[in-house]
CSV table of C-alpha atoms and ligand atoms in Angstrom, one decimal:
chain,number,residue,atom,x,y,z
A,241,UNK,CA,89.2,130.4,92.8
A,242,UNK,CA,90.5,132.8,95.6
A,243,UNK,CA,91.2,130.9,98.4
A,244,UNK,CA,92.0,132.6,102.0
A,245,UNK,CA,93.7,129.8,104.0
A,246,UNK,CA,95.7,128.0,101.6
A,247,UNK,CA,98.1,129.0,99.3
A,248,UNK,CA,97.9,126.9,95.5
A,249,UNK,CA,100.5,126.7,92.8
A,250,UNK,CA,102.0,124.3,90.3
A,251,UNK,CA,105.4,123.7,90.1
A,252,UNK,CA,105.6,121.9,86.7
A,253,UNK,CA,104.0,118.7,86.8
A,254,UNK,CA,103.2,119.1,90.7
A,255,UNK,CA,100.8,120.6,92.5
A,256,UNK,CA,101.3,122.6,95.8
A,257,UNK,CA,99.8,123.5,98.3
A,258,UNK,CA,100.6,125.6,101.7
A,259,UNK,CA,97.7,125.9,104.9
A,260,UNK,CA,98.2,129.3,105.3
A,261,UNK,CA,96.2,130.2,108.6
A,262,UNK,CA,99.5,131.6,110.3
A,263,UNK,CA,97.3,133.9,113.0
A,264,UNK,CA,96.0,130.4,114.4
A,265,UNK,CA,98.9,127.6,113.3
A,266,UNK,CA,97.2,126.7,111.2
A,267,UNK,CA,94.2,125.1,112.7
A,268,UNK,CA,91.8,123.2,110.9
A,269,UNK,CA,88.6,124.9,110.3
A,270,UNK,CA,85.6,124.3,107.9
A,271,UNK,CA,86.7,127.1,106.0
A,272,UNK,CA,90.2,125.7,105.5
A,273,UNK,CA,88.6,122.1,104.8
A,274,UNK,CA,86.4,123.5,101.4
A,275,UNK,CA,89.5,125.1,99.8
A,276,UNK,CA,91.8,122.1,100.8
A,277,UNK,CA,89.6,119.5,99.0
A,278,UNK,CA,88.7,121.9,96.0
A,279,UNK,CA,92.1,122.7,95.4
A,280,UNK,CA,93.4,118.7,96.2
A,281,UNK,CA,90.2,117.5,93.7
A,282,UNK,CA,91.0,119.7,91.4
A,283,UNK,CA,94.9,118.9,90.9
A,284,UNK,CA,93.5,114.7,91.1
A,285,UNK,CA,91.3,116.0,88.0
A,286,UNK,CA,94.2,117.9,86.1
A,287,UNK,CA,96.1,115.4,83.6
A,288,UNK,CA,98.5,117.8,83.7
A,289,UNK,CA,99.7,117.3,87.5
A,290,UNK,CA,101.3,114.1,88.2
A,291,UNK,CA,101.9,114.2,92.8
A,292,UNK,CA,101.0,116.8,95.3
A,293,UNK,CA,102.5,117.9,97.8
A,294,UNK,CA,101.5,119.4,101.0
A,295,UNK,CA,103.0,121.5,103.3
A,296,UNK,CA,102.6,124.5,106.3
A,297,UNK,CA,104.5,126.7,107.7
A,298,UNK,CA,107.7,126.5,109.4
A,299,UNK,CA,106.0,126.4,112.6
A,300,UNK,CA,103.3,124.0,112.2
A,301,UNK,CA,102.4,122.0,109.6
A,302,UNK,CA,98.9,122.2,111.4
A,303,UNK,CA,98.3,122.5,115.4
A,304,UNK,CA,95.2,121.0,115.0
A,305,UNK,CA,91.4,120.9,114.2
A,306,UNK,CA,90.6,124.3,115.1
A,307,UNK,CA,89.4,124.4,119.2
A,308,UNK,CA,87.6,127.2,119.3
A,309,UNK,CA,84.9,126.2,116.2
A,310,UNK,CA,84.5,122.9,118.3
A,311,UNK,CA,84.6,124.4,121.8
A,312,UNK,CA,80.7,125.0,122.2
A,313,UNK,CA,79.8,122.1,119.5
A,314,UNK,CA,77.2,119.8,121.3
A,315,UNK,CA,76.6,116.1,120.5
A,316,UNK,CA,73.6,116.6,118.9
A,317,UNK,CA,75.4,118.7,116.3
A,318,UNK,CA,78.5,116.9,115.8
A,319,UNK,CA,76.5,113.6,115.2
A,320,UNK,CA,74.3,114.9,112.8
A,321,UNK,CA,76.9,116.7,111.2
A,322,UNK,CA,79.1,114.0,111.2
A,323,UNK,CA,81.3,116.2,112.2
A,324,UNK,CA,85.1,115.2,110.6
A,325,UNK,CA,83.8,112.8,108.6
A,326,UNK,CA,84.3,114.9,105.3
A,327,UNK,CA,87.7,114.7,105.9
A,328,UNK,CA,88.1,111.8,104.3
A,329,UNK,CA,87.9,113.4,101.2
A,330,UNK,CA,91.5,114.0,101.1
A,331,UNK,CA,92.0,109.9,101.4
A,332,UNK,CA,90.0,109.4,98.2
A,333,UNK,CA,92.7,111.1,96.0
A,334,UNK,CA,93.8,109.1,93.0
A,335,UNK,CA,97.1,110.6,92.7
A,336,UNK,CA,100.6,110.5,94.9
A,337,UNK,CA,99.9,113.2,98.1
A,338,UNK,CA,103.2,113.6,99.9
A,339,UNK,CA,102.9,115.6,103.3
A,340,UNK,CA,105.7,118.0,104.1
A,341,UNK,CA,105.7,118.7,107.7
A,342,UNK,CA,108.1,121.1,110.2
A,343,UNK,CA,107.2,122.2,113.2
A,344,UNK,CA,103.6,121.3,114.7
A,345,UNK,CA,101.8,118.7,113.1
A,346,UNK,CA,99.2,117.9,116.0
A,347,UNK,CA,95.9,116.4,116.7
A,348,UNK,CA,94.3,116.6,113.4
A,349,UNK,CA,97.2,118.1,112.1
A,350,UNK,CA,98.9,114.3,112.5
A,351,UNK,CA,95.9,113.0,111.5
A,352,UNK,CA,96.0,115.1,107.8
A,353,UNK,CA,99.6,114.3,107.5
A,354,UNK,CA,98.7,110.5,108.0
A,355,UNK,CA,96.1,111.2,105.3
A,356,UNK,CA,98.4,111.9,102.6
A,357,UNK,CA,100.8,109.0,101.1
A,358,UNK,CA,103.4,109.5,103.0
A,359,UNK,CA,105.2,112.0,104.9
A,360,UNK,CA,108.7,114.1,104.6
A,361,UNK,CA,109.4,115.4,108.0
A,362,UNK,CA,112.0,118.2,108.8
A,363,UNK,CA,114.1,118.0,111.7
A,364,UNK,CA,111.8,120.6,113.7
A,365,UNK,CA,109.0,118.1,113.2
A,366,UNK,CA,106.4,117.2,116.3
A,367,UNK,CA,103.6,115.1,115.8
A,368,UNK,CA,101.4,114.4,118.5
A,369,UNK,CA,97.8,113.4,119.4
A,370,UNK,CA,97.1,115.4,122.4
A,371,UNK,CA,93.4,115.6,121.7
A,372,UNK,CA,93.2,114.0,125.7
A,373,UNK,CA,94.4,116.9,127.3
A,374,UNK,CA,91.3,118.9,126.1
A,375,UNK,CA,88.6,116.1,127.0
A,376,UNK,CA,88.2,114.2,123.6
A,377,UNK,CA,90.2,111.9,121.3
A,378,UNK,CA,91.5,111.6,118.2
A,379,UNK,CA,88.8,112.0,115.3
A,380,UNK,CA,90.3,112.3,112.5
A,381,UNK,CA,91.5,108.9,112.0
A,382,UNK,CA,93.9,109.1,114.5
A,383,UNK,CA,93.7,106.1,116.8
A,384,UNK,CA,93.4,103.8,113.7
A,385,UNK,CA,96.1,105.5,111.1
A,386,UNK,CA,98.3,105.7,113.7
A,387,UNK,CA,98.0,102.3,115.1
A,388,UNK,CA,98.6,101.2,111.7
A,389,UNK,CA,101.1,103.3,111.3
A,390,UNK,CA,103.5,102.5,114.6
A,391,UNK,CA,102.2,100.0,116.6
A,392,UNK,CA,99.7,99.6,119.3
A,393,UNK,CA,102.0,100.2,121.8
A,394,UNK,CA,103.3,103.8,120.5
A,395,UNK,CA,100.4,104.9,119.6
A,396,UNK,CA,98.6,103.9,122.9
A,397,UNK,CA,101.5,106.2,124.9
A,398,UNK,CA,101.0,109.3,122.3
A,399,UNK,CA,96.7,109.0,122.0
A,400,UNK,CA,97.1,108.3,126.2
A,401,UNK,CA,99.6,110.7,127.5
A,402,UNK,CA,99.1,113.3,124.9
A,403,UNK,CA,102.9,113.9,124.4
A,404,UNK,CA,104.8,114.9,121.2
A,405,UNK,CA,107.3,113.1,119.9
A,406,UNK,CA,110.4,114.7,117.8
A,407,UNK,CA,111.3,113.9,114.0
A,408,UNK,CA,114.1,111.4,115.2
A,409,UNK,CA,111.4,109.3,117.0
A,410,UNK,CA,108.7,109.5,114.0
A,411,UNK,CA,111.5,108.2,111.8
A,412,UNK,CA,112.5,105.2,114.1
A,413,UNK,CA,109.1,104.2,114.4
A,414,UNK,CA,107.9,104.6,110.6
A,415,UNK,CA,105.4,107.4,111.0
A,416,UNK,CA,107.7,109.7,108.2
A,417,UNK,CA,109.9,108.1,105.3
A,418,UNK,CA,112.5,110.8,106.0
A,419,UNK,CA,113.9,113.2,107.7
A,420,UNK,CA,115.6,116.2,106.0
A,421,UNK,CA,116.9,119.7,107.5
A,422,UNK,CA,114.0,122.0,107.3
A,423,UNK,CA,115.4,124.7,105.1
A,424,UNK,CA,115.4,121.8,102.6
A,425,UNK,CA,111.7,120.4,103.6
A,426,UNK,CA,109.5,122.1,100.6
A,427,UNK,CA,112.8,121.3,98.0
A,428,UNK,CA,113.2,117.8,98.7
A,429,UNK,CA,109.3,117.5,98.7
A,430,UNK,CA,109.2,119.0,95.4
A,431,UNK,CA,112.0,116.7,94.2
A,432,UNK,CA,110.0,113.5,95.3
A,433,UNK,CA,106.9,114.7,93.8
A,434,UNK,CA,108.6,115.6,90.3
A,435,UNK,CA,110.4,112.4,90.3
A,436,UNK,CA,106.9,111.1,91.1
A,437,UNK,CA,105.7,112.8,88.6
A,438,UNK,CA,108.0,112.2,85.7
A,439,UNK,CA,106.8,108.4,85.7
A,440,UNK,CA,103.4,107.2,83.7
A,441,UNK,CA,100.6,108.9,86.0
A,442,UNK,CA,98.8,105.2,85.6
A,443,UNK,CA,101.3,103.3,86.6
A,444,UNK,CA,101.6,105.6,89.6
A,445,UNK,CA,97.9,106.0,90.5
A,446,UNK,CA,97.4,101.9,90.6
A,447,UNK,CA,100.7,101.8,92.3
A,448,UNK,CA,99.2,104.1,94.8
A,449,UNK,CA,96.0,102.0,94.6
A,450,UNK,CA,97.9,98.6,95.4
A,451,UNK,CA,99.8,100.1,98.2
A,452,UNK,CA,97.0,101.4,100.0
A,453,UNK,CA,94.9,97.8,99.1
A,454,UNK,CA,97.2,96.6,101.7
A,455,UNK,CA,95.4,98.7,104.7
A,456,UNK,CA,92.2,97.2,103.4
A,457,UNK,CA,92.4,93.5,102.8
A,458,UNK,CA,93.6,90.3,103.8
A,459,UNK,CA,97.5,89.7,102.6
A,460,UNK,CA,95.8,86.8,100.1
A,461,UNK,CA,93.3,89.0,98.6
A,462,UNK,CA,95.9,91.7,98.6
A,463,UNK,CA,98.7,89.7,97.1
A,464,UNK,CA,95.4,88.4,94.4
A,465,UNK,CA,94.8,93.0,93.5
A,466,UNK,CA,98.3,93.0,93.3
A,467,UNK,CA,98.8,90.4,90.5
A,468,UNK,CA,95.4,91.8,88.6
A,469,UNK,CA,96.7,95.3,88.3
A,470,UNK,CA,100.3,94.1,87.4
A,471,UNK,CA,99.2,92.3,84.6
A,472,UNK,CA,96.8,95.1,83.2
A,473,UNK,CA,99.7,96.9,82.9
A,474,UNK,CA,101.1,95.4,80.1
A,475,UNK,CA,98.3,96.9,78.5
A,476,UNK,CA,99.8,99.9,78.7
A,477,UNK,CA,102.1,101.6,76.2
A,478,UNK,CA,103.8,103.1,79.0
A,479,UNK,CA,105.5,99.4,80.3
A,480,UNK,CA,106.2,98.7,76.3
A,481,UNK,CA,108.0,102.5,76.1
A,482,UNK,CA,109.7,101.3,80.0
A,483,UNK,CA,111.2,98.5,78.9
A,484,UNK,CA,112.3,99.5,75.2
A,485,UNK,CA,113.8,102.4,76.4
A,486,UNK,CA,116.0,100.0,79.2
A,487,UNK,CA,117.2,97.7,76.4
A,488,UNK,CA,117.9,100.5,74.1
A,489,UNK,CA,119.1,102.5,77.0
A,490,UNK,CA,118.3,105.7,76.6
A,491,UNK,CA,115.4,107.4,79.2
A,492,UNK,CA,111.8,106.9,79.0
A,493,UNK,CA,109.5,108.8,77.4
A,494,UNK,CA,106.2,108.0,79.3
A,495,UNK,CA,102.6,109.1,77.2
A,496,UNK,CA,100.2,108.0,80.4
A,497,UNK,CA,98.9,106.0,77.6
B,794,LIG,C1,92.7,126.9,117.4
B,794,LIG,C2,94.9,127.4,117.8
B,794,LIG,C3,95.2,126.0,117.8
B,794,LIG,C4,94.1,125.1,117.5
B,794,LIG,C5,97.0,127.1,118.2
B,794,LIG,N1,96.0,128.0,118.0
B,794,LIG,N2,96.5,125.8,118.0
B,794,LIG,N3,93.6,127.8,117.6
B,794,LIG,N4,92.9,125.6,117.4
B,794,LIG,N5,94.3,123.7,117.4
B,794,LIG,C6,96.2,129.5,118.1
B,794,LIG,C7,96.4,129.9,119.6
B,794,LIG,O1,95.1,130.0,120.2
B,794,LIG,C8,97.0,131.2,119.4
B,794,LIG,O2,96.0,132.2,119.0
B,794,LIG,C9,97.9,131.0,118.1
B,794,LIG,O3,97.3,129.9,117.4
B,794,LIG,C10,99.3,130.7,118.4
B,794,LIG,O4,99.4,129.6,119.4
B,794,LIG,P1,100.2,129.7,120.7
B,794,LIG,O5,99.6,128.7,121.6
B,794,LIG,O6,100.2,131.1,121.2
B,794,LIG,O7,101.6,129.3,120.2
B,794,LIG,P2,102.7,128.5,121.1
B,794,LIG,O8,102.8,129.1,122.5
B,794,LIG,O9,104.0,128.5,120.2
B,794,LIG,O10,102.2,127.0,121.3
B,794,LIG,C11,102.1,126.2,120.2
B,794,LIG,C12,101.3,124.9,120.5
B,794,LIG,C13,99.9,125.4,121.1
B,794,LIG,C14,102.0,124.0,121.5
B,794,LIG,C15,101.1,124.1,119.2
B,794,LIG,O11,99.3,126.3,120.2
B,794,LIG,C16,98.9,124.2,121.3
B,794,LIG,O12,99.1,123.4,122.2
B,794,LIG,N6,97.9,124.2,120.4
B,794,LIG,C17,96.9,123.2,120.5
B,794,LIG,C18,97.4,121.8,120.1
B,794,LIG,C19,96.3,120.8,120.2
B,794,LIG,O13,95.8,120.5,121.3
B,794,LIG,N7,95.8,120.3,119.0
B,794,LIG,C20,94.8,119.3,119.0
B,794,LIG,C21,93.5,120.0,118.7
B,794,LIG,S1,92.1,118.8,118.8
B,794,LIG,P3,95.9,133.6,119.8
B,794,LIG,O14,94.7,134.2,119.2
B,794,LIG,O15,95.9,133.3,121.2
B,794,LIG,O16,97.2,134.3,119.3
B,794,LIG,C22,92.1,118.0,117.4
B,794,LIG,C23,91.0,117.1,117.3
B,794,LIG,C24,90.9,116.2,116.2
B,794,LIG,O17,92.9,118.2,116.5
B,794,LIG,C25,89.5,115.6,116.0
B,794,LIG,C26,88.9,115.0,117.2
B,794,LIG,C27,88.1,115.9,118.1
């Protein structure tokens, strides 16, 4: 497929992919949403890909849903459309999504970035929620992914004030894992996503699962998946090649079997 606002490639056993709306930073539109989750469900389908990664540009991972589609939008229309709601799409991934961020990562462009597994931030990183300042909220997940995220006390003075805050401060309160120099970003996304990727894709996928089961249950019903999918694993040939390969020490050589 030929896409216009994203740029797709494999690197190996990853899968890349760079918003490439550069005339608007980026901005979110229902164009940019269709090629997003067909090229994101079709790297979850390919056996061949083990993590994603996502990235923008240097400037702005994304500055947002895109204003000036919802500018003249009217209730009416965004209820029945439930508008935003197909975003979610990109939560339902099976497979490792690592967001890359520099520069503006805003509004819905937080929110994607809080979408994906977890985030690498360079140094020019700014996230913010300033959805306020034009009259709405967050609607993208924002004032519940970032609650969970930071705290309700941080992300009551970012979804309130509408202010960004730096890569230092995302780090500090657990927004981003880490924080690298930005002519590094897409590299050391890449190098988290192959090293991702050069485990068993099972293993990874239900470690993925279990993580996330974490968001979504009580800590007793959580701890209960936890076990369940642990055990299954020894059903695997990958945790017998794991192990073998530790006492006989010499590296792995997974199957996703
Ligand atoms: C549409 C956008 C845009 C956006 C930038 N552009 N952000 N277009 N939607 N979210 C466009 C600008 O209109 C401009 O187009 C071009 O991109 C470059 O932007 P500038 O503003 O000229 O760049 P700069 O001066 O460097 O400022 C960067 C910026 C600013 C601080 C990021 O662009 C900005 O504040 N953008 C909006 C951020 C925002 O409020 N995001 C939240 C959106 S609401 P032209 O044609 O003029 O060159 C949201 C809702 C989520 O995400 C769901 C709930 C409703």
């Amino acid at each position: 497929m030929a896409y216009e606002n994203i740029i797709v490639e494999t690197r190996e056993k990853v899968g890349f992919i760079q918003l490439h709306r550069p005339q608007a930073l980026n901005a979110l539109n229902s164009a940019l949403l269709a090629e997003l989750s067909t090229a994101l469900e079709a790297f979850d389908k390919d056996n061949g890909i083990g993590a994603i990664v996502l990235t923008g540009s240097e400037k702005a991972f994304a500055a947002g849903a895109d204003i000036k589609e919802m500018q003249t939008l009217d209730f009416a229309d965004a209820y029945l459309g439930d508008y935003f709601s197909e975003w979610e799409r990109v939560t339902r991934l099976r497979k490792p999504l690592i967001a890359a961020v520099a520069g503006y990562a805003l509004g819905g462009g937080c929110e994607l970035a809080m979408m994906c597994d977890f985030i690498i931030a360079a140094d020019t990183a700014k996230f913010g929620q300033p959805e306020i300042t034009l009259g709405v909220m967050p609607g993208m997940g924002g004032s519940q992914r970032l609650t969970r995220s930071v705290g309700k006390s941080k992300a009551m003075d970012l979804c309130l004030t509408g202010r960004m805050m730096d890569a230092a401060e995302a780090e500090r309160c657990g927004l981003v894992a880490r924080v690298v120099p930005a002519g590094e970003l897409v590299a050391e996304a890449l190098k988290a996503a192959g090293k991702i990727a050069s485990f068993s894709l099972p293993v990874a996928m239900m470690t993925k699962e279990t993580v996330n089961r974490a968001y979504e249950t009580t800590l007793s019903e959580g701890l209960r998946f936890e076990r369940r999918v642990f055990h299954s694993m020894f059903a695997l040939e990958d945790q017998k090649e794991g192990m073998t390969a530790f006492a006989e020490k010499r590296p792995p050589n997974f199957k996703n079997r």
